[in-house]
C-alpha atoms as a PDB file:
ATOM      1  CA  MET A   1      22.581 -11.641 -38.000  1.00  0.00           C
ATOM      2  CA  LEU A   2      21.099  -8.951 -35.494  1.00  0.00           C
ATOM      3  CA  ASN A   3      19.846  -9.972 -32.171  1.00  0.00           C
ATOM      4  CA  ILE A   4      16.821  -7.568 -31.859  1.00  0.00           C
ATOM      5  CA  PRO A   5      14.815  -8.090 -28.730  1.00  0.00           C
ATOM      6  CA  ALA A   6      11.116  -8.980 -29.277  1.00  0.00           C
ATOM      7  CA  VAL A   7       8.623  -5.894 -28.722  1.00  0.00           C
ATOM      8  CA  PRO A   8       5.131  -6.431 -27.196  1.00  0.00           C
ATOM      9  CA  SER A   9       2.529  -6.184 -29.863  1.00  0.00           C
ATOM     10  CA  SER A  10       0.532  -3.747 -27.351  1.00  0.00           C
ATOM     11  CA  PRO A  11       1.233  -0.853 -25.310  1.00  0.00           C
ATOM     12  CA  THR A  12       0.072  -2.929 -21.934  1.00  0.00           C
ATOM     13  CA  ALA A  13       2.819  -5.486 -21.977  1.00  0.00           C
ATOM     14  CA  THR A  14       2.228  -8.731 -20.180  1.00  0.00           C
ATOM     15  CA  ALA A  15       3.201  -9.549 -16.767  1.00  0.00           C
ATOM     16  CA  ALA A  16       6.351 -11.632 -17.964  1.00  0.00           C
ATOM     17  CA  SER A  17       7.561  -8.881 -20.190  1.00  0.00           C
ATOM     18  CA  ARG A  18      10.731  -7.121 -19.225  1.00  0.00           C
ATOM     19  CA  HIS A  19      11.320  -3.632 -18.276  1.00  0.00           C
ATOM     20  CA  PRO A  20      14.249  -1.641 -20.038  1.00  0.00           C
ATOM     21  CA  GLU A  21      16.236  -2.235 -16.864  1.00  0.00           C
ATOM     22  CA  GLY A  22      15.847  -5.978 -17.618  1.00  0.00           C
ATOM     23  CA  VAL A  23      13.561  -7.278 -14.685  1.00  0.00           C
ATOM     24  CA  SER A  24      10.024  -8.792 -15.402  1.00  0.00           C
ATOM     25  CA  ASN A  25       6.793  -8.002 -13.535  1.00  0.00           C
ATOM     26  CA  ASP A  26       6.843 -11.668 -12.353  1.00  0.00           C
ATOM     27  CA  GLU A  27      10.482 -11.593 -11.283  1.00  0.00           C
ATOM     28  CA  PHE A  28      10.025  -8.772  -9.117  1.00  0.00           C
ATOM     29  CA  ARG A  29       6.753  -9.890  -7.653  1.00  0.00           C
ATOM     30  CA  ALA A  30       8.290 -13.199  -6.757  1.00  0.00           C
ATOM     31  CA  ALA A  31      11.276 -11.607  -4.981  1.00  0.00           C
ATOM     32  CA  MET A  32       9.059  -9.036  -3.274  1.00  0.00           C
ATOM     33  CA  THR A  33       7.093 -12.001  -1.694  1.00  0.00           C
ATOM     34  CA  ARG A  34      10.131 -13.012   0.192  1.00  0.00           C
ATOM     35  CA  LEU A  35       9.859  -9.882   2.177  1.00  0.00           C
ATOM     36  CA  ALA A  36       7.707 -10.383   5.439  1.00  0.00           C
ATOM     37  CA  ALA A  37       5.433  -7.381   5.958  1.00  0.00           C
ATOM     38  CA  GLY A  38       3.031  -6.284   8.740  1.00  0.00           C
ATOM     39  CA  VAL A  39      -0.539  -5.940   7.809  1.00  0.00           C
ATOM     40  CA  VAL A  40      -2.720  -2.868   8.269  1.00  0.00           C
ATOM     41  CA  LEU A  41      -6.057  -1.735   7.737  1.00  0.00           C
ATOM     42  CA  VAL A  42      -5.971   2.064   6.359  1.00  0.00           C
ATOM     43  CA  THR A  43      -9.317   3.650   6.792  1.00  0.00           C
ATOM     44  CA  ALA A  44     -11.046   7.143   6.038  1.00  0.00           C
ATOM     45  CA  GLN A  45     -14.238   8.787   5.991  1.00  0.00           C
ATOM     46  CA  GLU A  46     -15.543  10.454   3.105  1.00  0.00           C
ATOM     47  CA  PRO A  47     -16.609  14.050   3.409  1.00  0.00           C
ATOM     48  CA  PRO A  48     -20.590  14.673   3.216  1.00  0.00           C
ATOM     49  CA  LEU A  49     -21.766  15.034  -0.090  1.00  0.00           C
ATOM     50  CA  ASP A  50     -22.996  18.416   0.600  1.00  0.00           C
ATOM     51  CA  PRO A  51     -21.061  19.874   3.874  1.00  0.00           C
ATOM     52  CA  ASP A  52     -23.419  23.014   3.808  1.00  0.00           C
ATOM     53  CA  ASP A  53     -26.563  20.853   4.088  1.00  0.00           C
ATOM     54  CA  PRO A  54     -27.059  19.354   7.484  1.00  0.00           C
ATOM     55  CA  LEU A  55     -29.492  16.696   6.033  1.00  0.00           C
ATOM     56  CA  ALA A  56     -27.376  15.703   3.159  1.00  0.00           C
ATOM     57  CA  PRO A  57     -26.048  12.156   3.600  1.00  0.00           C
ATOM     58  CA  GLY A  58     -22.716  11.620   5.064  1.00  0.00           C
ATOM     59  CA  GLY A  59     -19.881  10.236   3.528  1.00  0.00           C
ATOM     60  CA  GLU A  60     -19.063   6.482   3.619  1.00  0.00           C
ATOM     61  CA  ASP A  61     -16.465   4.857   5.512  1.00  0.00           C
ATOM     62  CA  VAL A  62     -13.559   3.552   3.086  1.00  0.00           C
ATOM     63  CA  GLY A  63     -11.046   0.792   4.196  1.00  0.00           C
ATOM     64  CA  MET A  64      -8.012  -0.712   2.310  1.00  0.00           C
ATOM     65  CA  THR A  65      -5.784  -3.576   3.457  1.00  0.00           C
ATOM     66  CA  ALA A  66      -2.105  -2.488   2.864  1.00  0.00           C
ATOM     67  CA  THR A  67       1.344  -4.198   3.799  1.00  0.00           C
ATOM     68  CA  ALA A  68       3.349  -1.184   2.361  1.00  0.00           C
ATOM     69  CA  PHE A  69       3.127   0.821   5.261  1.00  0.00           C
ATOM     70  CA  LEU A  70       6.057   1.952   7.400  1.00  0.00           C
ATOM     71  CA  SER A  71       7.445   4.533  10.127  1.00  0.00           C
ATOM     72  CA  VAL A  72       9.355   7.223   8.516  1.00  0.00           C
ATOM     73  CA  SER A  73      10.277   9.958  11.400  1.00  0.00           C
ATOM     74  CA  LEU A  74      10.146  10.235  15.041  1.00  0.00           C
ATOM     75  CA  ASP A  75      10.443  13.989  15.125  1.00  0.00           C
ATOM     76  CA  PRO A  76       7.802  14.878  13.604  1.00  0.00           C
ATOM     77  CA  PRO A  77       6.299  11.402  13.771  1.00  0.00           C
ATOM     78  CA  LEU A  78       5.514  10.501  10.245  1.00  0.00           C
ATOM     79  CA  VAL A  79       4.285   7.212   8.570  1.00  0.00           C
ATOM     80  CA  LEU A  80       4.093   6.170   4.958  1.00  0.00           C
ATOM     81  CA  VAL A  81       1.526   4.149   2.986  1.00  0.00           C
ATOM     82  CA  SER A  82       1.844   3.127  -0.643  1.00  0.00           C
ATOM     83  CA  LEU A  83      -1.646   3.496  -2.473  1.00  0.00           C
ATOM     84  CA  ARG A  84      -2.112   2.173  -5.993  1.00  0.00           C
ATOM     85  CA  ASN A  85      -3.028   5.264  -8.432  1.00  0.00           C
ATOM     86  CA  GLY A  86      -6.608   5.286  -9.121  1.00  0.00           C
ATOM     87  CA  SER A  87      -7.613   3.148  -6.149  1.00  0.00           C
ATOM     88  CA  ARG A  88     -10.483   4.387  -4.097  1.00  0.00           C
ATOM     89  CA  MET A  89      -8.171   5.031  -1.272  1.00  0.00           C
ATOM     90  CA  ASP A  90      -5.925   6.847  -3.307  1.00  0.00           C
ATOM     91  CA  ASP A  91      -8.787   9.261  -4.692  1.00  0.00           C
ATOM     92  CA  LEU A  92      -9.986   9.740  -1.104  1.00  0.00           C
ATOM     93  CA  LEU A  93      -6.786  10.370   0.463  1.00  0.00           C
ATOM     94  CA  ASP A  94      -6.247  13.149  -2.639  1.00  0.00           C
ATOM     95  CA  GLU A  95      -9.241  15.152  -1.190  1.00  0.00           C
ATOM     96  CA  GLN A  96      -9.371  13.996   2.445  1.00  0.00           C
ATOM     97  CA  PRO A  97      -6.266  14.610   4.550  1.00  0.00           C
ATOM     98  CA  LEU A  98      -7.277  12.745   7.763  1.00  0.00           C
ATOM     99  CA  TRP A  99      -7.123   8.915   7.799  1.00  0.00           C
ATOM    100  CA  ALA A 100      -6.246   6.220  10.267  1.00  0.00           C
ATOM    101  CA  VAL A 101      -4.322   2.921  10.409  1.00  0.00           C
ATOM    102  CA  SER A 102      -5.109  -0.296  12.503  1.00  0.00           C
ATOM    103  CA  VAL A 103      -2.356  -2.674  13.053  1.00  0.00           C
ATOM    104  CA  LEU A 104      -3.962  -6.125  12.595  1.00  0.00           C
ATOM    105  CA  SER A 105      -3.290  -8.885  15.109  1.00  0.00           C
ATOM    106  CA  GLU A 106      -2.953 -12.476  13.927  1.00  0.00           C
ATOM    107  CA  SER A 107      -6.393 -13.164  14.717  1.00  0.00           C
ATOM    108  CA  GLN A 108      -7.724 -10.652  12.313  1.00  0.00           C
ATOM    109  CA  ARG A 109      -6.916 -12.514   9.165  1.00  0.00           C
ATOM    110  CA  HIS A 110     -10.406 -12.314   8.027  1.00  0.00           C
ATOM    111  CA  VAL A 111     -10.479  -8.428   8.144  1.00  0.00           C
ATOM    112  CA  ALA A 112      -7.400  -8.283   6.056  1.00  0.00           C
ATOM    113  CA  GLY A 113      -8.865 -10.697   3.665  1.00  0.00           C
ATOM    114  CA  ARG A 114     -12.361  -8.817   3.439  1.00  0.00           C
ATOM    115  CA  PHE A 115     -10.680  -5.399   2.483  1.00  0.00           C
ATOM    116  CA  ALA A 116      -7.990  -6.949   0.147  1.00  0.00           C
ATOM    117  CA  MET A 117     -10.672  -8.356  -2.110  1.00  0.00           C
ATOM    118  CA  LYS A 118     -10.819  -7.464  -5.719  1.00  0.00           C
ATOM    119  CA  GLY A 119     -14.337  -6.720  -7.173  1.00  0.00           C
ATOM    120  CA  ARG A 120     -15.654  -6.462  -3.566  1.00  0.00           C
ATOM    121  CA  ILE A 121     -18.706  -5.427  -2.331  1.00  0.00           C
ATOM    122  CA  SER A 122     -19.327  -2.017  -0.810  1.00  0.00           C
ATOM    123  CA  ASP A 123     -17.166  -0.543   1.856  1.00  0.00           C
ATOM    124  CA  ARG A 124     -20.429   0.008   4.021  1.00  0.00           C
ATOM    125  CA  LEU A 125     -21.240  -3.626   4.028  1.00  0.00           C
ATOM    126  CA  LEU A 126     -17.433  -4.653   4.603  1.00  0.00           C
ATOM    127  CA  PHE A 127     -17.697  -2.656   7.877  1.00  0.00           C
ATOM    128  CA  GLU A 128     -21.225  -4.114   9.012  1.00  0.00           C
ATOM    129  CA  ASP A 129     -20.113  -6.744  11.305  1.00  0.00           C
ATOM    130  CA  ILE A 130     -16.600  -5.734  12.362  1.00  0.00           C
ATOM    131  CA  ALA A 131     -16.159  -4.174  15.828  1.00  0.00           C
ATOM    132  CA  TYR A 132     -14.703  -0.749  15.519  1.00  0.00           C
ATOM    133  CA  GLY A 133     -14.757   2.779  17.195  1.00  0.00           C
ATOM    134  CA  ARG A 134     -14.222   6.072  15.642  1.00  0.00           C
ATOM    135  CA  GLY A 135     -10.996   8.119  15.744  1.00  0.00           C
ATOM    136  CA  GLU A 136     -11.425  11.310  17.781  1.00  0.00           C
ATOM    137  CA  VAL A 137      -9.354  13.407  15.439  1.00  0.00           C
ATOM    138  CA  SER A 138     -10.052  11.726  11.878  1.00  0.00           C
ATOM    139  CA  GLY A 139     -13.472  10.247  12.588  1.00  0.00           C
ATOM    140  CA  ALA A 140     -12.163   7.093  10.672  1.00  0.00           C
ATOM    141  CA  PRO A 141     -13.124   3.527  11.604  1.00  0.00           C
ATOM    142  CA  LEU A 142     -10.299   2.181  14.237  1.00  0.00           C
ATOM    143  CA  VAL A 143     -10.637  -1.729  14.193  1.00  0.00           C
ATOM    144  CA  GLY A 144     -11.355  -3.281  17.536  1.00  0.00           C
ATOM    145  CA  GLY A 145      -8.675  -5.773  18.829  1.00  0.00           C
ATOM    146  CA  ALA A 146      -6.113  -3.900  16.845  1.00  0.00           C
ATOM    147  CA  LEU A 147      -2.433  -4.253  18.149  1.00  0.00           C
ATOM    148  CA  ALA A 148      -1.982  -0.393  17.599  1.00  0.00           C
ATOM    149  CA  THR A 149      -4.072   2.366  15.989  1.00  0.00           C
ATOM    150  CA  LEU A 150      -2.837   5.712  14.376  1.00  0.00           C
ATOM    151  CA  GLU A 151      -4.665   8.796  13.224  1.00  0.00           C
ATOM    152  CA  CYS A 152      -2.829  10.619  10.598  1.00  0.00           C
ATOM    153  CA  ARG A 153      -2.943  13.836   8.424  1.00  0.00           C
ATOM    154  CA  THR A 154      -1.445  13.858   4.869  1.00  0.00           C
ATOM    155  CA  GLU A 155       1.566  16.022   4.703  1.00  0.00           C
ATOM    156  CA  GLN A 156       2.850  14.971   1.440  1.00  0.00           C
ATOM    157  CA  ARG A 157       2.033  12.820  -1.602  1.00  0.00           C
ATOM    158  CA  VAL A 158       4.738  11.633  -3.881  1.00  0.00           C
ATOM    159  CA  PRO A 159       3.994  10.042  -7.229  1.00  0.00           C
ATOM    160  CA  ALA A 160       6.121   6.630  -7.545  1.00  0.00           C
ATOM    161  CA  GLY A 161       5.489   4.700 -10.550  1.00  0.00           C
ATOM    162  CA  ASP A 162       1.883   3.297 -10.428  1.00  0.00           C
ATOM    163  CA  HIS A 163       1.619   4.110  -6.711  1.00  0.00           C
ATOM    164  CA  THR A 164       1.512   7.166  -4.883  1.00  0.00           C
ATOM    165  CA  LEU A 165       3.244   7.316  -1.427  1.00  0.00           C
ATOM    166  CA  VAL A 166       1.190   9.205   1.110  1.00  0.00           C
ATOM    167  CA  ILE A 167       3.290  10.614   4.201  1.00  0.00           C
ATOM    168  CA  GLY A 168       1.111  11.317   7.077  1.00  0.00           C
ATOM    169  CA  ARG A 169       1.863  13.222  10.398  1.00  0.00           C
ATOM    170  CA  VAL A 170       0.627  10.972  13.354  1.00  0.00           C
ATOM    171  CA  LEU A 171      -1.926  12.791  15.478  1.00  0.00           C
ATOM    172  CA  THR A 172      -2.842  10.084  17.823  1.00  0.00           C
ATOM    173  CA  ALA A 173      -1.064   6.754  18.594  1.00  0.00           C
ATOM    174  CA  ARG A 174      -2.886   4.005  20.915  1.00  0.00           C
ATOM    175  CA  VAL A 175      -2.017   0.531  21.791  1.00  0.00           C
ATOM    176  CA  PRO A 176      -5.530  -0.758  22.571  1.00  0.00           C
ATOM    177  CA  SER A 177      -4.529  -4.578  22.720  1.00  0.00           C
ATOM    178  CA  ALA A 178      -1.199  -6.221  24.052  1.00  0.00           C
ATOM    179  CA  ASP A 179      -2.844  -9.617  23.241  1.00  0.00           C
ATOM    180  CA  GLY A 180      -1.623 -11.909  20.243  1.00  0.00           C
ATOM    181  CA  GLY A 181       0.981 -11.246  17.683  1.00  0.00           C
ATOM    182  CA  PRO A 182       0.991  -9.434  14.531  1.00  0.00           C
ATOM    183  CA  LEU A 183      -0.570 -10.343  11.333  1.00  0.00           C
ATOM    184  CA  LEU A 184       2.044 -10.927   8.705  1.00  0.00           C
ATOM    185  CA  TYR A 185       2.222 -11.276   4.862  1.00  0.00           C
ATOM    186  CA  PHE A 186       4.708 -13.502   3.318  1.00  0.00           C
ATOM    187  CA  ARG A 187       4.990 -15.436   0.080  1.00  0.00           C
ATOM    188  CA  GLY A 188       1.435 -14.439  -1.009  1.00  0.00           C
ATOM    189  CA  ARG A 189      -0.332 -15.441   2.368  1.00  0.00           C
ATOM    190  CA  TYR A 190      -1.267 -14.278   5.578  1.00  0.00           C
ATOM    191  CA  ARG A 191       0.831 -15.583   8.339  1.00  0.00           C
ATOM    192  CA  GLN A 192       1.628 -15.454  11.924  1.00  0.00           C
ATOM    193  CA  LEU A 193       4.785 -15.665  13.924  1.00  0.00           C
ATOM    194  CA  GLY A 194       5.987 -18.988  15.511  1.00  0.00           C
END
């Protein structure tokens, strides 16, 4: 008797389905939740709808919570953020090369949760009651009380499965707040040290 593996009935396999290499989406996700990660808010400003018309409405601020963010190189200073293909931030950073990152503190769990919501309200409303300043180079929002802020310019976009790895050159780096510890993400929840 032949042992033929079951084939999903549709091209979009369920989360429990196995990839040809053998690991399922659920197994991979469960393993990766055991990796503690820092939490950042990636922000950018949409370009104006009509840059040649000074009376045209300006672009909206856009923000996204990310845990897949890391330092890549010291010389030159490079960082990397992983963006889900087709997300608003992925689409924006495909046309807007300037963006910013705020490294969130343990007291900013509400900021992380707000910008990570599925089916969320418009970004304009999400920024409404959050203290922030504007980056001098990027014009992107930099969250007040963040442990560190960076302004970046995209150097390279690398397709990687269902995500795009955006490598950015760091143009400014500030440490505006020395208070508190980092906000972490571990086992599917926001955490703090200690």
